[in-house]
Tab-separated table of C-alpha atoms in Angstrom:
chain	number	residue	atom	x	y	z
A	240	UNK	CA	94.483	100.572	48.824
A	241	UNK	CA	92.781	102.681	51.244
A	242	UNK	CA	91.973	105.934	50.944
A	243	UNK	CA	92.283	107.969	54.151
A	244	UNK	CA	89.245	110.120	53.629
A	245	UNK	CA	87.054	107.229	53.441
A	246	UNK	CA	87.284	106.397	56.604
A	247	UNK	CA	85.294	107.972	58.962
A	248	UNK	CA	85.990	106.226	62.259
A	249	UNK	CA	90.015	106.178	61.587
A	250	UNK	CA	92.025	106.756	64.638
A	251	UNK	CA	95.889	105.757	64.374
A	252	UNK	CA	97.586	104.379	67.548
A	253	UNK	CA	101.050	104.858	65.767
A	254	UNK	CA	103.572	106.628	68.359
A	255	UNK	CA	106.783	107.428	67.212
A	256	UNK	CA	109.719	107.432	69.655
A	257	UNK	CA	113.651	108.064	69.215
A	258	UNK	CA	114.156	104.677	68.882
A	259	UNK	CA	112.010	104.380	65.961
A	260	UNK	CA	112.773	107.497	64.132
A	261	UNK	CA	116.496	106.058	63.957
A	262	UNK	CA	115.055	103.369	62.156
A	263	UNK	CA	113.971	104.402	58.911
A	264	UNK	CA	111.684	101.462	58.210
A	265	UNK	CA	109.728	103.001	61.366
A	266	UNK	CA	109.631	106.022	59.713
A	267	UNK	CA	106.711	107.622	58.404
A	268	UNK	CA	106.759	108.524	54.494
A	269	UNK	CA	106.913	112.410	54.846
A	270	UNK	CA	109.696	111.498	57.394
A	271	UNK	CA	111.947	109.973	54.812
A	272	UNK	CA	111.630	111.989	51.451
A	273	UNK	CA	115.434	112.311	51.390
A	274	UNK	CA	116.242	111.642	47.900
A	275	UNK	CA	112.995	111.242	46.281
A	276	UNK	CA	112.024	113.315	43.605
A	277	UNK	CA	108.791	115.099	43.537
A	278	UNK	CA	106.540	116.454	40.865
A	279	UNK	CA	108.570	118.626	38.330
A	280	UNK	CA	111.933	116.846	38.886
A	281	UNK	CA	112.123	118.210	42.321
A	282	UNK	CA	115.142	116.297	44.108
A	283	UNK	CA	114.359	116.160	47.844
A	284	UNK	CA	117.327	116.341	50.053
A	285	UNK	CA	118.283	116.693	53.719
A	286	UNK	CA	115.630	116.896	56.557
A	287	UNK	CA	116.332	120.498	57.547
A	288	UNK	CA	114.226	120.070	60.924
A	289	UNK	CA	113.420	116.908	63.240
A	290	UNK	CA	110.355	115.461	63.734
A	291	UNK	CA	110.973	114.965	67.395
A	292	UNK	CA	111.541	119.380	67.903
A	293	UNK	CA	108.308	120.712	68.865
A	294	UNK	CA	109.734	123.778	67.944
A	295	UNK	CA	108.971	123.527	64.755
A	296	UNK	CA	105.389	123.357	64.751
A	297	UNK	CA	103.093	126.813	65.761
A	298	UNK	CA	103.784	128.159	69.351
A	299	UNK	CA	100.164	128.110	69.417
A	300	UNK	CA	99.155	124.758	68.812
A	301	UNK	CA	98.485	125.274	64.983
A	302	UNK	CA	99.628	122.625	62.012
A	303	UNK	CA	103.297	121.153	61.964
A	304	UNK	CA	105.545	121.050	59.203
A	305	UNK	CA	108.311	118.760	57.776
A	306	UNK	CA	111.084	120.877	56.229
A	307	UNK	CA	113.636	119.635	53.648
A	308	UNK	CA	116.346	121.002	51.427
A	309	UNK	CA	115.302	120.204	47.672
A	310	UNK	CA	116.821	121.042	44.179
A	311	UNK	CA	116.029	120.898	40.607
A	312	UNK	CA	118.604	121.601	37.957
A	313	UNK	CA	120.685	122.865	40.087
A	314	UNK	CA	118.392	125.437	41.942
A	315	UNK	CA	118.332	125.048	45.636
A	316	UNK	CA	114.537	125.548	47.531
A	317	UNK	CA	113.054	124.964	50.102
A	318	UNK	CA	110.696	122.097	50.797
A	319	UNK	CA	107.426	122.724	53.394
A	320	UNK	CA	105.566	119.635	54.025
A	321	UNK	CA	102.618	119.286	55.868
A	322	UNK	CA	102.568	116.651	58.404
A	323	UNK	CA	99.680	114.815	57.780
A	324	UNK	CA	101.007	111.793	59.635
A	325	UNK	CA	101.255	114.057	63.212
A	326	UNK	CA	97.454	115.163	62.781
A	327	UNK	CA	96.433	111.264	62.226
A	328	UNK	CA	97.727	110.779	65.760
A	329	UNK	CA	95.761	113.084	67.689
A	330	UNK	CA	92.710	112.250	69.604
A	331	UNK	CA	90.213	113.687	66.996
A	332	UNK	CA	92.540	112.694	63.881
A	333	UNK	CA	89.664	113.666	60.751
A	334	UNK	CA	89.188	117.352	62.731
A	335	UNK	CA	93.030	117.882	62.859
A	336	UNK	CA	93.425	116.350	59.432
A	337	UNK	CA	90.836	118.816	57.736
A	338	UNK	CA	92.982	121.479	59.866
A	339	UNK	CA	96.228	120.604	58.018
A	340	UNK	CA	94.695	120.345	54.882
A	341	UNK	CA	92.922	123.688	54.804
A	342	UNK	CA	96.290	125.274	55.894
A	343	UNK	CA	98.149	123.997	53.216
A	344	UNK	CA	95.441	125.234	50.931
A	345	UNK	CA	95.368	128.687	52.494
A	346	UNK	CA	99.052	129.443	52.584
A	347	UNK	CA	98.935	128.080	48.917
A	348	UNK	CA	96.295	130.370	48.091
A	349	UNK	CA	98.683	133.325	49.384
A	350	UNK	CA	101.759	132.892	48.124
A	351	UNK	CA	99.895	132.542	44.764
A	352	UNK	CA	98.607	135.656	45.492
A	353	UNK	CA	101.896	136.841	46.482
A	354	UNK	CA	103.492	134.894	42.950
A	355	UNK	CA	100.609	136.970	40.406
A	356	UNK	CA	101.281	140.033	42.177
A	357	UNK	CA	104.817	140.259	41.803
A	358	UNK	CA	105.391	141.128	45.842
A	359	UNK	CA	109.252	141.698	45.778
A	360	UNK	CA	109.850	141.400	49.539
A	361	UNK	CA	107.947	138.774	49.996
A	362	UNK	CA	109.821	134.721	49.206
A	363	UNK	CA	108.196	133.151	45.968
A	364	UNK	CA	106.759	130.280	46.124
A	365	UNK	CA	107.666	127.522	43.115
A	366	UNK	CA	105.046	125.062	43.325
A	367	UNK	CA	102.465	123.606	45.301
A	368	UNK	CA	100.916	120.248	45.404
A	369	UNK	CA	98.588	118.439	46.828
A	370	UNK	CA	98.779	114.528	45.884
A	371	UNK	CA	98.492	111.367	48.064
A	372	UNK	CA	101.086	109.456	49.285
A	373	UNK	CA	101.457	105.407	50.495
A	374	UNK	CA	101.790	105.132	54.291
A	375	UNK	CA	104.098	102.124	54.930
A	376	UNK	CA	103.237	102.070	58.697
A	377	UNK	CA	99.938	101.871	57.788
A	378	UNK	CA	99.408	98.747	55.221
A	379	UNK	CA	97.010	99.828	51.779
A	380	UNK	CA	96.457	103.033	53.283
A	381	UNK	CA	97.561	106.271	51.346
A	382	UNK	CA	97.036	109.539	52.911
A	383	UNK	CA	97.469	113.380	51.877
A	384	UNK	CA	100.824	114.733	50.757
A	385	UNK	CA	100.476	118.418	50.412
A	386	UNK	CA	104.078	120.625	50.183
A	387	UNK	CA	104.891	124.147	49.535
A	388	UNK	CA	108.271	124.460	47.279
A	389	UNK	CA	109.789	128.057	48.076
A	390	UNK	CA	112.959	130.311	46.646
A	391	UNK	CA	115.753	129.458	48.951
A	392	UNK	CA	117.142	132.673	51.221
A	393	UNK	CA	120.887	132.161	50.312
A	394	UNK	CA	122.354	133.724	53.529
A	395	UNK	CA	119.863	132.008	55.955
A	396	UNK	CA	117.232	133.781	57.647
A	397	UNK	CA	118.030	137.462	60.235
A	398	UNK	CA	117.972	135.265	63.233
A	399	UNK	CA	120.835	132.903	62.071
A	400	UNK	CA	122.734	135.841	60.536
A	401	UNK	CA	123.223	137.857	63.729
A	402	UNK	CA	124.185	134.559	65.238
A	403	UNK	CA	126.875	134.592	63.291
A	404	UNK	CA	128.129	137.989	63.674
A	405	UNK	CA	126.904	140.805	65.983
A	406	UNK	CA	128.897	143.276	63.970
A	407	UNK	CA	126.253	144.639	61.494
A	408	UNK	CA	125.873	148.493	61.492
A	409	UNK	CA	123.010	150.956	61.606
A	410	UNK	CA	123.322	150.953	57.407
A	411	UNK	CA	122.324	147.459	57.426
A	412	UNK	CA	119.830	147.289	59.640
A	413	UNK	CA	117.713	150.485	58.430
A	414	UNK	CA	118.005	148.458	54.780
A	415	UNK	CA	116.650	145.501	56.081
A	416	UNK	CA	114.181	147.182	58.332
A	417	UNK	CA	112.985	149.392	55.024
A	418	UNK	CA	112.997	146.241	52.932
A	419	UNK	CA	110.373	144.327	55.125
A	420	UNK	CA	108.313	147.336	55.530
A	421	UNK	CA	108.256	147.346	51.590
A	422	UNK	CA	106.944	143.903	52.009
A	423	UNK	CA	104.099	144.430	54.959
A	424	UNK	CA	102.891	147.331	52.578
A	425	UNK	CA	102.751	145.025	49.628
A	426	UNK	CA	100.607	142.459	51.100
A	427	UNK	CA	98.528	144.831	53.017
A	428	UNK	CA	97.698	146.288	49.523
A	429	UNK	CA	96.715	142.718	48.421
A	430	UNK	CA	94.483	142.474	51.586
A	431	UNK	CA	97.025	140.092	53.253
A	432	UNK	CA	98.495	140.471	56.887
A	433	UNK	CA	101.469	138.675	57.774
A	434	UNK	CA	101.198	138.033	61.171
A	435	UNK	CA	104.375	136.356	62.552
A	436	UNK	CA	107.183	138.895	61.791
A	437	UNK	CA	110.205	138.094	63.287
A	438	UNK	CA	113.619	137.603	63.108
A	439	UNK	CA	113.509	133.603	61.809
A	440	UNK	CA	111.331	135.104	59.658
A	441	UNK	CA	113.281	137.353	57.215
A	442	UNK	CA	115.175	135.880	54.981
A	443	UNK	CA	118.803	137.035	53.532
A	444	UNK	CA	118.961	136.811	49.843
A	445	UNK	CA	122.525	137.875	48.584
A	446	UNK	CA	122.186	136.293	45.295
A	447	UNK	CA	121.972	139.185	42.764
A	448	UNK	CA	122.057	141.549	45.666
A	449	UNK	CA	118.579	141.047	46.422
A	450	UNK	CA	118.603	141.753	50.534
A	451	UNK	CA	115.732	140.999	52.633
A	452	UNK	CA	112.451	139.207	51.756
A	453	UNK	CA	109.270	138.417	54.470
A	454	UNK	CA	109.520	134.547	54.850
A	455	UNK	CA	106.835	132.107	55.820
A	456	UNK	CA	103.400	132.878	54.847
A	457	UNK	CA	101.604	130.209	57.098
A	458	UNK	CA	99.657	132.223	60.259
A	459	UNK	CA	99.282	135.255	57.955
A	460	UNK	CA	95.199	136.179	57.023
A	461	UNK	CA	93.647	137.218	53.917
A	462	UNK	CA	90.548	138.944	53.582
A	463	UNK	CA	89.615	136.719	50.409
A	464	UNK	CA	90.568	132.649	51.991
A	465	UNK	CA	89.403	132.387	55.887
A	466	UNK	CA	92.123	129.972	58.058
A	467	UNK	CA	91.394	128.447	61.797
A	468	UNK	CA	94.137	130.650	63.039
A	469	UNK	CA	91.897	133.794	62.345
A	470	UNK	CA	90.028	132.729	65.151
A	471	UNK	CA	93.061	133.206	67.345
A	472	UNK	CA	93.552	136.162	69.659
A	473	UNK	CA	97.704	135.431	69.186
A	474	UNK	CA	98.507	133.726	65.779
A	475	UNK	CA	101.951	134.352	65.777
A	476	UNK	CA	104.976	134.503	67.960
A	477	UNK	CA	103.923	135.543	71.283
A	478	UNK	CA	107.546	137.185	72.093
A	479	UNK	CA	106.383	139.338	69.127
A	480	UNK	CA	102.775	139.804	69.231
A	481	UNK	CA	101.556	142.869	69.878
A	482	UNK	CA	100.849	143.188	73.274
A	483	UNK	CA	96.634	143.660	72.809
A	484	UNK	CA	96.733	139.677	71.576
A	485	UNK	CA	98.859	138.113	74.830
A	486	UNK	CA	95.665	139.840	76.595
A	487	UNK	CA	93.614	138.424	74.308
A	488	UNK	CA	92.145	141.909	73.294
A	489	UNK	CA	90.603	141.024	69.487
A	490	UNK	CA	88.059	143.296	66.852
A	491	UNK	CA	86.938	142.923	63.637
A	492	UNK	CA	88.450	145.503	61.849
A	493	UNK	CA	91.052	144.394	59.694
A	494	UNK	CA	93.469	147.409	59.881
A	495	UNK	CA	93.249	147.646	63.800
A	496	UNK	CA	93.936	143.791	64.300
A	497	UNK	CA	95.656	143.112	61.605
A	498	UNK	CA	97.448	145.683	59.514
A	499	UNK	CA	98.141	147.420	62.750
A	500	UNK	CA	99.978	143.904	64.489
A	501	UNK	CA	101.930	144.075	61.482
A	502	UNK	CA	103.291	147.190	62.272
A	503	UNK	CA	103.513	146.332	65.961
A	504	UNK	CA	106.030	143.502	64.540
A	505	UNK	CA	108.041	145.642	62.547
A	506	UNK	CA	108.833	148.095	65.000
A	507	UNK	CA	109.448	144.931	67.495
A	508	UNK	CA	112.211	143.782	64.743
A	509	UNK	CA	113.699	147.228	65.007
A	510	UNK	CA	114.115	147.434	68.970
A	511	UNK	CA	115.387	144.011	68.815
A	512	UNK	CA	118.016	145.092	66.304
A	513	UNK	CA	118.899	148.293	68.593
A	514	UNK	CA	118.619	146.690	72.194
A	515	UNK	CA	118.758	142.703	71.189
A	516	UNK	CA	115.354	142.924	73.380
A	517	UNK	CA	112.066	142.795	71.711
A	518	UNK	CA	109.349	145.327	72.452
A	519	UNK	CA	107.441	143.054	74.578
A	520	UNK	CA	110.221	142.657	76.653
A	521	UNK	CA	111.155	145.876	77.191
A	522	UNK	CA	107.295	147.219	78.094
A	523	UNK	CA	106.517	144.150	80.243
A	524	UNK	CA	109.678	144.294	82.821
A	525	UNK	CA	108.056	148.122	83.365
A	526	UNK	CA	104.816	146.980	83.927
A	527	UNK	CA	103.422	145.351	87.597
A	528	UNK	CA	103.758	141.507	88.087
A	529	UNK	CA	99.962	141.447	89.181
A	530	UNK	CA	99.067	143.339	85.127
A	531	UNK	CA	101.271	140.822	83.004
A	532	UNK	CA	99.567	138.991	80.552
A	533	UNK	CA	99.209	135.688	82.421
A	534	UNK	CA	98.009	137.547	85.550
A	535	UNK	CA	95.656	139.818	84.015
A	536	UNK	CA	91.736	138.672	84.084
A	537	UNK	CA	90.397	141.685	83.082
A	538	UNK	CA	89.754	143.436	80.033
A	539	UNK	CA	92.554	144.882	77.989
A	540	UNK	CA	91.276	148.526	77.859
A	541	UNK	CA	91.619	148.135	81.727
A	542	UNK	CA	95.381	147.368	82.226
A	543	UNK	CA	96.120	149.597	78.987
A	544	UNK	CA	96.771	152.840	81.052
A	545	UNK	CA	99.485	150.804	82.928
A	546	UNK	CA	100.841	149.043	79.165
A	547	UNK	CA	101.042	152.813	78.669
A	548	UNK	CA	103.170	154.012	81.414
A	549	UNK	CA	105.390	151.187	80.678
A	550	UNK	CA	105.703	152.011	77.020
A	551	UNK	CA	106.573	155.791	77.676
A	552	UNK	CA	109.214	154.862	80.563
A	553	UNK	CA	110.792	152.146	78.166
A	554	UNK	CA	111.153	155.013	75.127
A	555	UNK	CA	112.590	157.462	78.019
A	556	UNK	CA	115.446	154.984	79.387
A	557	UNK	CA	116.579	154.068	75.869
A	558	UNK	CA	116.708	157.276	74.170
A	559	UNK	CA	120.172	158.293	75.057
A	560	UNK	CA	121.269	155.027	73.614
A	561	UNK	CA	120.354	155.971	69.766
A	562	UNK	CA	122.288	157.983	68.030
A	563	UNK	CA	122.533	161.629	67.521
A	564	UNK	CA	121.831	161.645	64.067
A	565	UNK	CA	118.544	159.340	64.090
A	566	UNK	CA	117.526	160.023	67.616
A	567	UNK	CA	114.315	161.935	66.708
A	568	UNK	CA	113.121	159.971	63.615
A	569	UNK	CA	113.530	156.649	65.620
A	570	UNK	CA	111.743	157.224	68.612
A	571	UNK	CA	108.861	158.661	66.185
A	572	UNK	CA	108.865	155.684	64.845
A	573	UNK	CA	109.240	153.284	67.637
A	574	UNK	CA	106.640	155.582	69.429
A	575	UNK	CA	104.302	155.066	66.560
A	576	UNK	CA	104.694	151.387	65.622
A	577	UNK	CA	104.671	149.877	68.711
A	578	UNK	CA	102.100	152.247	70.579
A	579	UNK	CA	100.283	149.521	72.944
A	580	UNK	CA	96.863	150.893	71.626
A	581	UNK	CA	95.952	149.196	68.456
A	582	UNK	CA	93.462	152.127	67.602
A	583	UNK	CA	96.119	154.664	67.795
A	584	UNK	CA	99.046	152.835	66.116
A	585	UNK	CA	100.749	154.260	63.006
A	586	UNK	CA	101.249	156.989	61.310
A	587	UNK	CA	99.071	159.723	62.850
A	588	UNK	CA	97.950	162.021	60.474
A	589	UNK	CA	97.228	158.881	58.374
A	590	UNK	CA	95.013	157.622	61.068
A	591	UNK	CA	93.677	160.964	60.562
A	592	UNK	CA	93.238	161.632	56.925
A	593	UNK	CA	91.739	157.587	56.872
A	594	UNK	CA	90.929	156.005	59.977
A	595	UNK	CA	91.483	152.858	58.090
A	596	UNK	CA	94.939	153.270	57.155
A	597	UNK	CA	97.997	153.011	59.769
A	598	UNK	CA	100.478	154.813	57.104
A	599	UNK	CA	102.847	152.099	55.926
A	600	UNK	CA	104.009	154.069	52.900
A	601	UNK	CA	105.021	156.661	55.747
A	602	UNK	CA	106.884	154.181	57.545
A	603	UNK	CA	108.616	152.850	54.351
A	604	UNK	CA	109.557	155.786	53.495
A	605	UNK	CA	111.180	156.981	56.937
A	606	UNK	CA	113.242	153.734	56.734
A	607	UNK	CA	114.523	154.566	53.230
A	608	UNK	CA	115.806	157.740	54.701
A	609	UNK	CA	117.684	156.567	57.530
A	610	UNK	CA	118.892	154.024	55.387
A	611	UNK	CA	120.744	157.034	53.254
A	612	UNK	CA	121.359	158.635	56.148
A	613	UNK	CA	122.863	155.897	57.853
A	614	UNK	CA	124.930	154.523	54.962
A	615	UNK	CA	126.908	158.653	55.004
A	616	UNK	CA	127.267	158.110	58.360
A	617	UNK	CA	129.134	154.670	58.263
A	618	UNK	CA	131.316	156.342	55.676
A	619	UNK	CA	131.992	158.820	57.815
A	620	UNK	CA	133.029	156.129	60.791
A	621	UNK	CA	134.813	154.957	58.558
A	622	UNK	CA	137.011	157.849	57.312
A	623	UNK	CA	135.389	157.405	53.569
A	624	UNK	CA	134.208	160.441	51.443
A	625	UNK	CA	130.510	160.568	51.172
């Protein structure tokens, strides 16, 4: 039996097409897990996302993933394997093969983090392993299986729930809104940043009336375990990036880049909830074609009077649109989340008191308010007594 690290000058000429992948003896071994069980009497079940979707790897180019349903006595999770086989195809297969491997390492290294701490709003991870695995398209050759087993969100993620139904009130939304901002401040306390807040990215838990929890730890950075992705001006979801990283605008302060993209995210998730249009969206159709992201050659601190403009015409337009009640606390806080300068962003006289602090505690606690607020006033709607 081979083993995969040994060889040095490996390069795999194995292309998989539809054909193939309908043929499970074709099929790669991460590809067919289905009813295997894995370390700790973890029973693998169905693939929950196709090989063939590029979708499902990082927007940016980063490691791909295999994702399964699994179970063990009964308890549904959530299977993340790392597609080893995908980075043996590429050009320079041992460079994107280290890359893999030192993601699955890093997100384990969080979500243990997460696991010790005790992080409520973030998903728990269950186990993580990193074994080897026999490649049957690839004869006496094993290679690296490495999977993250997480808690299972029971209601799907935000993105599939609004599918379903549009109908969710204000009541809901501030909850879910104040229950992720619990969960940026958490791992900001633990010296984490998330990263790639979005909608896909929350997860419902209704089980035991749990609500929302901050789902998939694998672009987010830690100040203790360095990842590639660091390196990236963008490591998330460029839709919800804040808008310094589409023009590739990067420093080394943690809380600026970092902490403060978090924030930029969170008060993305809220615009999308009120206007089903994400913050980006609604700057960037304000702004020039000749100073969009993709046009711009020039440095960030340049266009930023113009990102601006933009940013104060979009909070002008939608005001009328929020509600009496919450009009002023809202477009505080979408004026301070989402302000297009990452130096500024947050909670000003936190930026004040400690330049390196954007105020999440401020912002979690606005959010619980509304939430109260916004529960009496659904009541109200709804001819209840308070």
């Amino acid at each position: 039996m081979i083993d995969i690290f040994l060889t040095s000058n490996f390069q795999m000429n194995v292309n998989l097409d539809v054909q193939q992948l309908q043929d499970k003896r074709a099929l790669p071994a991460i590809y067919q897990l289905s009813g295997k069980e894995l370390e700790g009497g973890w029973i693998v079940g169905e693939m929950l996302k196709s090989p063939l979707d590029e979708d499902d790897g990082y927007s940016s180019g980063g490691t791909f993933s295999v994702c399964y349903s699994c179970s063990n006595g009964g308890k549904a999770a959530f299977l993340k394997v790392f597609d080893v086989f995908r980075a043996l195809q590429s050009a320079d297969a041992l460079q994107e093969l280290q890359n893999v491997t030192t993601a699955f390492r890093h997100e384990s290294f969080i979500v243990e983090i997460c696991k010790k701490a005790g992080l409520s709003r973030v998903v728990r991870g269950l186990a993580s392993v990193e074994t080897k695995i026999a490649e049957p398209l690839m004869a006496g050759v094993t290679i690296p299986f490495c999977y993250v087993i997480f808690e299972v969100a029971d209601r799907g993620d935000l993105r599939r729930m609004l599918r379903r139904t549009s109908e969710v009130d204000l009541a809901f939304k501030f909850k879910i809104l104040h229950e992720v901002a619990v969960g940026l401040s958490q791992l900001h306390k633990n010296r984490i940043a998330h990263q790639d807040l979005k909608p896909s990215n929350v997860g419902i838990f209704q089980r035991d009336s749990v609500g929302a929890k901050i789902l998939d730890l694998g672009r987010a950075t830690s100040l203790d375990f360095s990842a590639f992705h660091d390196a990236l001006a963008c490591p998330g979801d460029n839709s919800y990036a804040p808008p310094e990283q589409l023009y590739g605008y990067t420093t080394d302060s943690f809380v600026d880049r970092r902490a403060s993209g978090d924030l930029f995210q969170l008060g993305s998730l809220l615009c999308f909830l009120l206007f089903w249009q994400t913050a980006n969206q609604q700057m960037l159709r304000r702004v020039p074609r000749e100073f969009w992201p993709q046009n711009w050659t020039g440095k960030y601190e340049d266009v930023l009077p113009y990102i601006q403009e933009a940013f104060a015409q979009w909070l002008n337009d939608v005001e009328s649109e929020i509600p009496e009640w919450c009009r002023s606390d809202l477009m505080n806080l979408l004026r301070h989340a989402c302000d297009p300068d990452p130096l500024r962003r947050g909670d000003p006289k936190a930026r004040m008191q400690r330049p390196t602090s954007i105020g999440m505690d401020r912002f979690v606690a606005r959010l619980a308010n509304l939430t109260r607020r916004a529960e009496v006033a659904v009541r109200i709607a709804r001819g209840q007594p308070n």
